[in-house]
Short mmCIF file of C-alpha atoms in Angstrom, two decimals:
data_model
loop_
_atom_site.label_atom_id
_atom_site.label_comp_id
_atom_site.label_asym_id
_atom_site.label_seq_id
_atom_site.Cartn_x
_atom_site.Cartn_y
_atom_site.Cartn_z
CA UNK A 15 0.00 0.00 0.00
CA UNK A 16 1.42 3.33 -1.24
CA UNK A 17 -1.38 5.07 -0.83
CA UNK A 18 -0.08 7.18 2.56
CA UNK A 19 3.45 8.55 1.29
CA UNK A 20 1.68 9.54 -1.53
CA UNK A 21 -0.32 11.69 0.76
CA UNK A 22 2.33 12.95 2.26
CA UNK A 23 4.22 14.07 -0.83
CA UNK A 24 1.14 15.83 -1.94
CA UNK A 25 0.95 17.02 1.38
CA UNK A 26 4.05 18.70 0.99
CA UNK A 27 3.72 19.88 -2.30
CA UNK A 28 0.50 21.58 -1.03
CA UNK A 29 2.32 23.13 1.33
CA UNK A 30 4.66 24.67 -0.73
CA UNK A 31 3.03 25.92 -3.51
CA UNK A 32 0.17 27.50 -0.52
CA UNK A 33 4.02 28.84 0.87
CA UNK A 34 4.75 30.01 -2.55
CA UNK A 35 1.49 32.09 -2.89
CA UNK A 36 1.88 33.67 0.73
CA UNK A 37 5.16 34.78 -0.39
CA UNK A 38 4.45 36.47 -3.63
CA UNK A 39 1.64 38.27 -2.38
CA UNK A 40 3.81 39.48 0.29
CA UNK A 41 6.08 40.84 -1.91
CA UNK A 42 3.29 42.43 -3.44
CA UNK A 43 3.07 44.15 0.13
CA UNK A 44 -0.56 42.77 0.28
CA UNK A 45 -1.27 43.79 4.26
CA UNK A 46 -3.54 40.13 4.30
CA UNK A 47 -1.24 38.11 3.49
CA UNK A 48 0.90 39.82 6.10
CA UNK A 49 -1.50 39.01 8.88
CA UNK A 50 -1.84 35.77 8.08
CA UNK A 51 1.94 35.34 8.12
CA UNK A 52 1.64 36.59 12.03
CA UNK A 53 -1.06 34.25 12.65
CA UNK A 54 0.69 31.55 11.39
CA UNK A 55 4.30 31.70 12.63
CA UNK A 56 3.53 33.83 15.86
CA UNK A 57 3.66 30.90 18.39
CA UNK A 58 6.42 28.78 17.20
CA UNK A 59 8.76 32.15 16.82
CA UNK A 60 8.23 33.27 20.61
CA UNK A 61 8.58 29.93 21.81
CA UNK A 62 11.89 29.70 19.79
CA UNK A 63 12.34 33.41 21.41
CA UNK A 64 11.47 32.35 24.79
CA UNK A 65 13.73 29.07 24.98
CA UNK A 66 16.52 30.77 23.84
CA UNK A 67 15.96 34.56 26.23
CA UNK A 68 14.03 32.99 28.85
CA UNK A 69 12.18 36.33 29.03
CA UNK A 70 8.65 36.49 28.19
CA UNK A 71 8.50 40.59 26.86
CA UNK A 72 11.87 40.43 25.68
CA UNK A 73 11.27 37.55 23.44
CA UNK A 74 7.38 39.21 22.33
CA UNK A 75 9.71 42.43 21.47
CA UNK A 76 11.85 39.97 19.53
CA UNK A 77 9.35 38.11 17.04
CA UNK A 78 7.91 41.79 16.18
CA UNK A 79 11.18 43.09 15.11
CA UNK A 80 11.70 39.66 13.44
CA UNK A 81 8.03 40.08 11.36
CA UNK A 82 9.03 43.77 10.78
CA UNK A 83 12.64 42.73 9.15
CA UNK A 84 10.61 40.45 7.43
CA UNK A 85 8.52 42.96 5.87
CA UNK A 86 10.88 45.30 4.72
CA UNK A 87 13.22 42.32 3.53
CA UNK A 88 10.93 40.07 2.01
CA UNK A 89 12.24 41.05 -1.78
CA UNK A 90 15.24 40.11 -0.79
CA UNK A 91 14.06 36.60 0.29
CA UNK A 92 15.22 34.02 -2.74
CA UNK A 93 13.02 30.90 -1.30
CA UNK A 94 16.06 28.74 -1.76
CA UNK A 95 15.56 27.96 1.86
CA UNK A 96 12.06 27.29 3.28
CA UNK A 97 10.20 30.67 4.33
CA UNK A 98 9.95 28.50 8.20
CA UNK A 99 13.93 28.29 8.07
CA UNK A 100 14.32 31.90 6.61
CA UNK A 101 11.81 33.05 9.78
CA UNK A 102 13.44 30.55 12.65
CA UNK A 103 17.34 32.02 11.26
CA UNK A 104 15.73 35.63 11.71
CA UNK A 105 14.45 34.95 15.13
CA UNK A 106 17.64 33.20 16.38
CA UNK A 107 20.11 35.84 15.08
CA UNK A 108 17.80 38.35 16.75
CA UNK A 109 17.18 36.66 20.26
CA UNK A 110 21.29 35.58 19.60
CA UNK A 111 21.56 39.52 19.19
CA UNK A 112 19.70 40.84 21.49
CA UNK A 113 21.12 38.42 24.68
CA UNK A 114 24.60 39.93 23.54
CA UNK A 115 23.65 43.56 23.97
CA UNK A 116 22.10 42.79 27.35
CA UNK A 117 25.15 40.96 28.27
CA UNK A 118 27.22 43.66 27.08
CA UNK A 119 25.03 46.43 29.50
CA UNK A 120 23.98 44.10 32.61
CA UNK A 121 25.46 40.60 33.52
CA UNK A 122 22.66 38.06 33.65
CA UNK A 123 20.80 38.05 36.92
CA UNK A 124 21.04 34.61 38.90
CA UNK A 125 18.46 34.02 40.88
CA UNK A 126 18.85 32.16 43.92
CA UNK A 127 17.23 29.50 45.22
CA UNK A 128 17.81 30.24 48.79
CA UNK A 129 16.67 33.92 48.21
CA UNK A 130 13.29 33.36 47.67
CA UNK A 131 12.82 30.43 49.79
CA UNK A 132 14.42 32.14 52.61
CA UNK A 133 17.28 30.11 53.46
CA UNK A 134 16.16 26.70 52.40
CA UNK A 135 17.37 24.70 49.89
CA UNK A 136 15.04 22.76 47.87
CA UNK A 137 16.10 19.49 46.73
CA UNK A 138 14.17 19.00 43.20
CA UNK A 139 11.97 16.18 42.95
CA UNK A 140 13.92 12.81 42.16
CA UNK A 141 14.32 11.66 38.34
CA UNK A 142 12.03 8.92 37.03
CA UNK A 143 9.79 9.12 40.36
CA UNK A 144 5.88 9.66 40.32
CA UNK A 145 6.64 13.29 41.03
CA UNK A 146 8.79 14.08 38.68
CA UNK A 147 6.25 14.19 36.08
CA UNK A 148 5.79 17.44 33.64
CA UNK A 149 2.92 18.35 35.43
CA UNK A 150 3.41 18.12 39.16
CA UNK A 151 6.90 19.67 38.22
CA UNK A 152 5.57 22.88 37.47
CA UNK A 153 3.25 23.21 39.95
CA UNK A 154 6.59 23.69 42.17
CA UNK A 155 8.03 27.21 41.44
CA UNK A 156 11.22 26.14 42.65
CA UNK A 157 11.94 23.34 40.63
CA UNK A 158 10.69 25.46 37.98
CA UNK A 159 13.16 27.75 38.53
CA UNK A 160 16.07 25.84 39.32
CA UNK A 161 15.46 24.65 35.50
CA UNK A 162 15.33 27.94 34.73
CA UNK A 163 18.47 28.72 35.65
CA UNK A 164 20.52 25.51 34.26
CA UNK A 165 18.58 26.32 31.13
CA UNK A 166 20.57 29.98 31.07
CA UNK A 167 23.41 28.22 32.45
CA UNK A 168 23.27 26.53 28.87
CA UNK A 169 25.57 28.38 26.04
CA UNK A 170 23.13 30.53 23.96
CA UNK A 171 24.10 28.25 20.91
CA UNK A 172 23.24 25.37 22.61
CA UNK A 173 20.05 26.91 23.76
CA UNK A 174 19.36 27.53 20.19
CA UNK A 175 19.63 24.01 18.70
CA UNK A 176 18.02 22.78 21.81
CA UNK A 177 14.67 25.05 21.55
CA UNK A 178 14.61 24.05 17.49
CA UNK A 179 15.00 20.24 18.50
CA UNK A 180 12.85 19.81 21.81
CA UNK A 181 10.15 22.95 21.48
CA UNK A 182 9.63 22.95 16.95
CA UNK A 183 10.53 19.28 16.68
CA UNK A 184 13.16 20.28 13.81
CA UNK A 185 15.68 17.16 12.42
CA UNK A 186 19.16 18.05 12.65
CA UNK A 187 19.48 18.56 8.72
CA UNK A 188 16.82 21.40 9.44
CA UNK A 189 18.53 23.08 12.54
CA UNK A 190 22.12 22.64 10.80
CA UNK A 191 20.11 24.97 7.54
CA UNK A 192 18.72 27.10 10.04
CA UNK A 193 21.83 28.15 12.36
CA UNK A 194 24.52 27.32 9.08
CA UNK A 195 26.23 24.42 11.21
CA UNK A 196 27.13 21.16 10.47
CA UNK A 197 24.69 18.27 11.26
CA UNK A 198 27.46 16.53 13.73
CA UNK A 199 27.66 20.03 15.57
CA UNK A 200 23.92 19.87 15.83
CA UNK A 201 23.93 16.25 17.88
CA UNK A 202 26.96 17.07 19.54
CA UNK A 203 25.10 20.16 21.30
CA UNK A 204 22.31 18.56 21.96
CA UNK A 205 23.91 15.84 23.48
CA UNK A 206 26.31 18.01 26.23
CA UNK A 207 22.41 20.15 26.34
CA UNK A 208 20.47 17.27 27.82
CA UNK A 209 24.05 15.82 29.50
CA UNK A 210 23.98 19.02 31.20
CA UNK A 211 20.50 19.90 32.11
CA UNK A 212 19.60 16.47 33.31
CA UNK A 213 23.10 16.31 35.68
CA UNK A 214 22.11 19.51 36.99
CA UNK A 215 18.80 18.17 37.70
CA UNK A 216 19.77 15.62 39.01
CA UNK A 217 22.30 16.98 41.31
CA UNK A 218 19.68 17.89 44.23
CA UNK A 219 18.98 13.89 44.43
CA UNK A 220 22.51 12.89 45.75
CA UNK B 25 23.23 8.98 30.14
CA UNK B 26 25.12 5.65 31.13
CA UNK B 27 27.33 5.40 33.54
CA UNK B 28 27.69 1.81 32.93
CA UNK B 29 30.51 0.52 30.34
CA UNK B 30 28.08 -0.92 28.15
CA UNK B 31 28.84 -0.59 24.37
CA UNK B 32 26.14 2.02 23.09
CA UNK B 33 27.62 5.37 22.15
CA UNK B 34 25.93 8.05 24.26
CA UNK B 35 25.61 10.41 21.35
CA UNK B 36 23.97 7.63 19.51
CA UNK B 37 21.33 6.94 22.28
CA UNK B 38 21.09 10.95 21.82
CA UNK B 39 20.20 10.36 18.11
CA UNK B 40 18.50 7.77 18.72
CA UNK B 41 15.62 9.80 20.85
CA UNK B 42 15.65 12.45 18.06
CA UNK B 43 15.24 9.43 15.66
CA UNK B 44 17.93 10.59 13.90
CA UNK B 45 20.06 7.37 13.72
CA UNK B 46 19.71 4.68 10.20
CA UNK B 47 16.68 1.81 10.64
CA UNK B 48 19.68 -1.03 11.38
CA UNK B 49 21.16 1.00 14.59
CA UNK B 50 17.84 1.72 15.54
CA UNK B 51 16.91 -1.60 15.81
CA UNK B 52 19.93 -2.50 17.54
CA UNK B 53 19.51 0.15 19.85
CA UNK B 54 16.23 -1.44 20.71
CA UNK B 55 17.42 -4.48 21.28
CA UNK B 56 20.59 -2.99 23.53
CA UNK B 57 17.53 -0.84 25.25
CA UNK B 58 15.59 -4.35 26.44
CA UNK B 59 18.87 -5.42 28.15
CA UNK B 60 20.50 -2.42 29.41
CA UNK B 61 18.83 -0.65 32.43
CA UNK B 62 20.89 2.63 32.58
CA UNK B 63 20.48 3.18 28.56
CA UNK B 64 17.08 2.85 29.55
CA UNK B 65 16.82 5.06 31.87
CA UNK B 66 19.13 7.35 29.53
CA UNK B 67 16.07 7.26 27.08
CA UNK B 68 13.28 7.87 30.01
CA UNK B 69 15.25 11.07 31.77
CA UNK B 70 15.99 12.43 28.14
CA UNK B 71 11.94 12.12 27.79
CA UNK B 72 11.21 13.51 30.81
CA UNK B 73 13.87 16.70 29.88
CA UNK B 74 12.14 16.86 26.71
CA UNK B 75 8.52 17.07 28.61
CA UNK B 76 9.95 19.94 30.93
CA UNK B 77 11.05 21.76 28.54
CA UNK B 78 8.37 21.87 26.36
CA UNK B 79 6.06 22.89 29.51
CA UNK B 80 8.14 25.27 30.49
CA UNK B 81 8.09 27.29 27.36
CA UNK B 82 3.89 26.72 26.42
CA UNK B 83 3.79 28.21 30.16
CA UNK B 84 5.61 31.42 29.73
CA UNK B 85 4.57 31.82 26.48
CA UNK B 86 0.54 30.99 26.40
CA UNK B 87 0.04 33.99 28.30
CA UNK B 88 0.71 36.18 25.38
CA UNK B 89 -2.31 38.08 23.44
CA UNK B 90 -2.19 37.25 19.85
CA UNK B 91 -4.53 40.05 19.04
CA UNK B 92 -2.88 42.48 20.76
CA UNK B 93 0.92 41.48 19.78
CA UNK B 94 -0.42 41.45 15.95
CA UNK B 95 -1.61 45.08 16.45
CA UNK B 96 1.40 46.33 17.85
CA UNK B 97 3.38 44.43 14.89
CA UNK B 98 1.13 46.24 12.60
CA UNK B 99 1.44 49.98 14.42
CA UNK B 100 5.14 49.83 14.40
CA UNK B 101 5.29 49.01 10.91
CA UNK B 102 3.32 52.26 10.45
CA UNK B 103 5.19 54.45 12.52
CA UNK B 104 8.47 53.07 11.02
CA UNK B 105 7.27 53.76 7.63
CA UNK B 106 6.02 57.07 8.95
CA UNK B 107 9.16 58.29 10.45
CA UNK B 108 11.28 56.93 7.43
CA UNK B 109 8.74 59.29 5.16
CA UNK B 110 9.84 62.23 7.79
CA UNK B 111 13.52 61.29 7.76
CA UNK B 112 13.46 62.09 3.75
CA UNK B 113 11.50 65.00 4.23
CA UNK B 114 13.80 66.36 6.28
CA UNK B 115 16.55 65.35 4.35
CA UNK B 116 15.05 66.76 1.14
CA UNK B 117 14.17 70.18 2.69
CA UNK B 118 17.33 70.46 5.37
CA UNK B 119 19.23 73.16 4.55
CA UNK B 120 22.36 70.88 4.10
CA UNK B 121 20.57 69.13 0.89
CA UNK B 122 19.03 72.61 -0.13
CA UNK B 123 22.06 74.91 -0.20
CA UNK B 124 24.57 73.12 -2.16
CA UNK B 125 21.80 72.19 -4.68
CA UNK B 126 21.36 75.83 -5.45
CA UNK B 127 24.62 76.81 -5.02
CA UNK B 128 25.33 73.56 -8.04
CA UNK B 129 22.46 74.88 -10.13
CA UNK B 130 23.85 78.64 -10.07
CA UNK B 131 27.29 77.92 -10.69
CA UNK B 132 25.91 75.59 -13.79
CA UNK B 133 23.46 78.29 -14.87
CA UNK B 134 25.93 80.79 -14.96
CA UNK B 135 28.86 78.89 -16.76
CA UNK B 136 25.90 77.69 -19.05
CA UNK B 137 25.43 81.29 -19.40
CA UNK B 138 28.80 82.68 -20.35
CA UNK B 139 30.06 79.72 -22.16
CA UNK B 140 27.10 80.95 -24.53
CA UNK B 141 28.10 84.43 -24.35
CA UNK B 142 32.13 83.42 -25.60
CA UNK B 143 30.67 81.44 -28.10
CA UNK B 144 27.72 82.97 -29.81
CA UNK B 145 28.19 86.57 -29.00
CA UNK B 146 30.41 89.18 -30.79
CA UNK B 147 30.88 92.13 -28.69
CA UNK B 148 32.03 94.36 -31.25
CA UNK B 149 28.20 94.92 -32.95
CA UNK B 150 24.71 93.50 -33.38
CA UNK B 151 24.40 89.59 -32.18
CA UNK B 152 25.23 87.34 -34.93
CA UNK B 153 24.61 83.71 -35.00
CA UNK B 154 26.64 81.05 -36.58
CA UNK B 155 24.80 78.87 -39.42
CA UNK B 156 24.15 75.73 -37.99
CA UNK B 157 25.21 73.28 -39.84
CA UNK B 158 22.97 70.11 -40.30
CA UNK B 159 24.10 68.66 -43.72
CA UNK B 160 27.02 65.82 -43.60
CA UNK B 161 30.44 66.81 -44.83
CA UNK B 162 31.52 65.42 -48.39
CA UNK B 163 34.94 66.78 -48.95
CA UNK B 164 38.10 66.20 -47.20
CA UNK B 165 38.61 68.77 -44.26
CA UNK B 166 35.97 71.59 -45.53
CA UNK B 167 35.24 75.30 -44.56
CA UNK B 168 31.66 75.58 -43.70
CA UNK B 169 31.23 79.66 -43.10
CA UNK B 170 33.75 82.12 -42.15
CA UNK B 171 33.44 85.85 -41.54
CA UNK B 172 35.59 88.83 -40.20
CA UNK B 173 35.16 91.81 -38.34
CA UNK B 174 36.74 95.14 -37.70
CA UNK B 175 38.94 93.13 -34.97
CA UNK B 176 38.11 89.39 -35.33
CA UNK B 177 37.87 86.65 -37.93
CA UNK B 178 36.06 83.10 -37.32
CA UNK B 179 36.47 80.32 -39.56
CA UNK B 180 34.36 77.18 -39.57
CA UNK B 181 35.60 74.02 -40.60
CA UNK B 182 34.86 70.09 -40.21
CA UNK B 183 37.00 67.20 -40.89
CA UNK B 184 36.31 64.48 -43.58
CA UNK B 185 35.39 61.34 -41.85
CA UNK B 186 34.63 61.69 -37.92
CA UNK B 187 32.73 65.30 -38.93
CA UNK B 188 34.29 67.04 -35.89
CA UNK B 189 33.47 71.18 -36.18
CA UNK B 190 37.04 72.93 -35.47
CA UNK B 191 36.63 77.04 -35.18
CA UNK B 192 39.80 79.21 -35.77
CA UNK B 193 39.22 82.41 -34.59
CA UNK B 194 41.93 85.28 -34.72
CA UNK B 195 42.09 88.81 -32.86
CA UNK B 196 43.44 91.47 -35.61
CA UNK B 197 45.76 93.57 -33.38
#
């Protein structure tokens, strides 16, 4: 039975040509089309934003400027890659960007557990237990933000191919496109990113 | 990832979550996986990272209002275009674009001006004008018009082939 890859080709060749359309009639600097580009890539861009600031306005402030660079650039835009690569590379380079201006003005603010839990530590719940599940994790600010803070522990280049991977569900090929790596620097980062962030987790157990 | 010796590569196991590894390693992966506690647990803490994460950003980010983010996307595309519109206003009407544009179109006016006088005008009497001449050139190097004055004498001539105009002119002292 061929019947679902065939689907799936057409699918993408669907997808494409509807990709192709949204473009030209942006070029056209039809204000619709424009909107519709918002609506569409809006979410996935902040998230991609958010993993890689950790900063909820700063990363809203972010996808505008990337929508209005993409509005004033879109002529230039050859659709050799994908417009979702073209719009991920934007939003990386500008998050990338604008985390290097910060760090050039104010060093990044760490957050201590103890401070807000006045004086205790808090041991994060054990890995693999019935607590540690997504849910009940976030439930408990601390853990919450004791992942916060390994997260910005993280180098920002790390961050980046680890938001693409684990939040947008990109395969290396497409992160390696996106951030102009190599496909063995993509695994390698996200390898030392989940070595890292699950050690760290992990530390509070022993 | 493993602490045990066993003999899976720990940036395979990584590849093999993002099913990123070929369908032969995979498999054997699987099969390592049924044997091997720690690669197991490997795979279920990388899962459980993977779930966190992705919480942790639809958290922070759900809160946002579409509507309102895709207005203010909109309004600073307007005021952007509006204050490029004032920038070249400015520009165009700032006295550093305005000056040397008039002092350019003098200085051209005027050179325009007495270039024509030199050329066309004999001081001595009335204006006279040159014949133009629009027919083409047969002979080698010809004389087109000449005439004299009481103190000057202006001969027009053009050359054979390329049909460049040379004027001799000569002051009687």
């Amino acid at each position: 039975m061929n019947f679902p890859s065939i689907t799936v080709s057409n699918n993408v060749k669907a997808n494409k040509h509807a990709e192709h359309l949204l473009v030209e009639r942006l070029k056209h600097g039809n204000e619709d089309a424009f909107v519709s580009l918002i609506r569409q890539y809006r979410a996935d861009l902040v998230n991609v934003a958010y993993g890689i600031t950790s900063d909820r306005e700063e990363s809203q402030d972010i996808v505008q400027e990337v929508f209005i660079k993409v509005y004033r650039n879109i002529h230039s835009f050859n659709e050799k890659s994908g417009l979702r690569t073209w719009l991920y590379r934007i939003t990386v380079n500008q998050s990338l960007n604008q985390l290097r201006k910060w760090k050039r003005r104010f060093n990044w603010q760490h957050r201590s557990l103890t401070e807000e839990t006045s004086g205790e530590t808090i041991n994060p719940p054990e890995l693999g237990s019935e607590k540690f599940s997504p849910s009940n994790l976030y439930e408990e600010k601390e853990f919450a933000l004791r992942f916060e803070e390994q997260l910005k522990a993280l180098p920002q280049k790390t961050r980046a191919v680890f938001v693409l991977r684990e939040n947008q569900g990109l395969s290396y090929d497409e992160i390696a496109r996106v951030l102009n790596i190599k496909r063995g620097t993509v695994s390698s980062r996200l390898y030392h990113a989940r070595l890292k962030l699950i050690k760290a987790l992990l530390k509070g157990e022993s | 990832m493993p602490k045990s010796l066993c003999h899976i590569d720990p940036i395979m196991l990584s590849q093999f979550i993002d099913g990123e590894v070929r369908p032969d390693e995979a498999e054997r992966i699987r099969k390592h996986l049924s044997d091997c506690p720690d690669c197991r647990k490997a795979v279920n803490d990388n899962q459980l990272l993977s779930s966190c994460f992705k919480n942790y950003i639809n958290l922070n980010t759900s809160r946002i209002n579409p509507s309102a983010f895709e207005t203010n996307v909109l309004a600073k595309i307007d005021q952007k275009n509006e204050i490029i519109r004032d920038k070249i206003k400015r520009l165009l009407f700032s006295k550093k674009i305005l000056v040397p544009v008039t002092a350019m179109a003098s200085v051209v006016f005027l050179l325009l001006y007495f270039s024509y006088r030199f050329t066309f005008l004999n001081s001595d009497g009335p204006i006279r004008r040159f014949p133009v001449q629009t027919s083409v050139a047969t002979a080698p190097s010809a004389i087109i018009d000449s005439f004299s004055g009481e103190t000057t004498a202006v001969m027009i001539m053009q050359t054979p082939n390329s049909h460049e105009t040379i004027l001799w002119y000569n002051e009687k002292v």
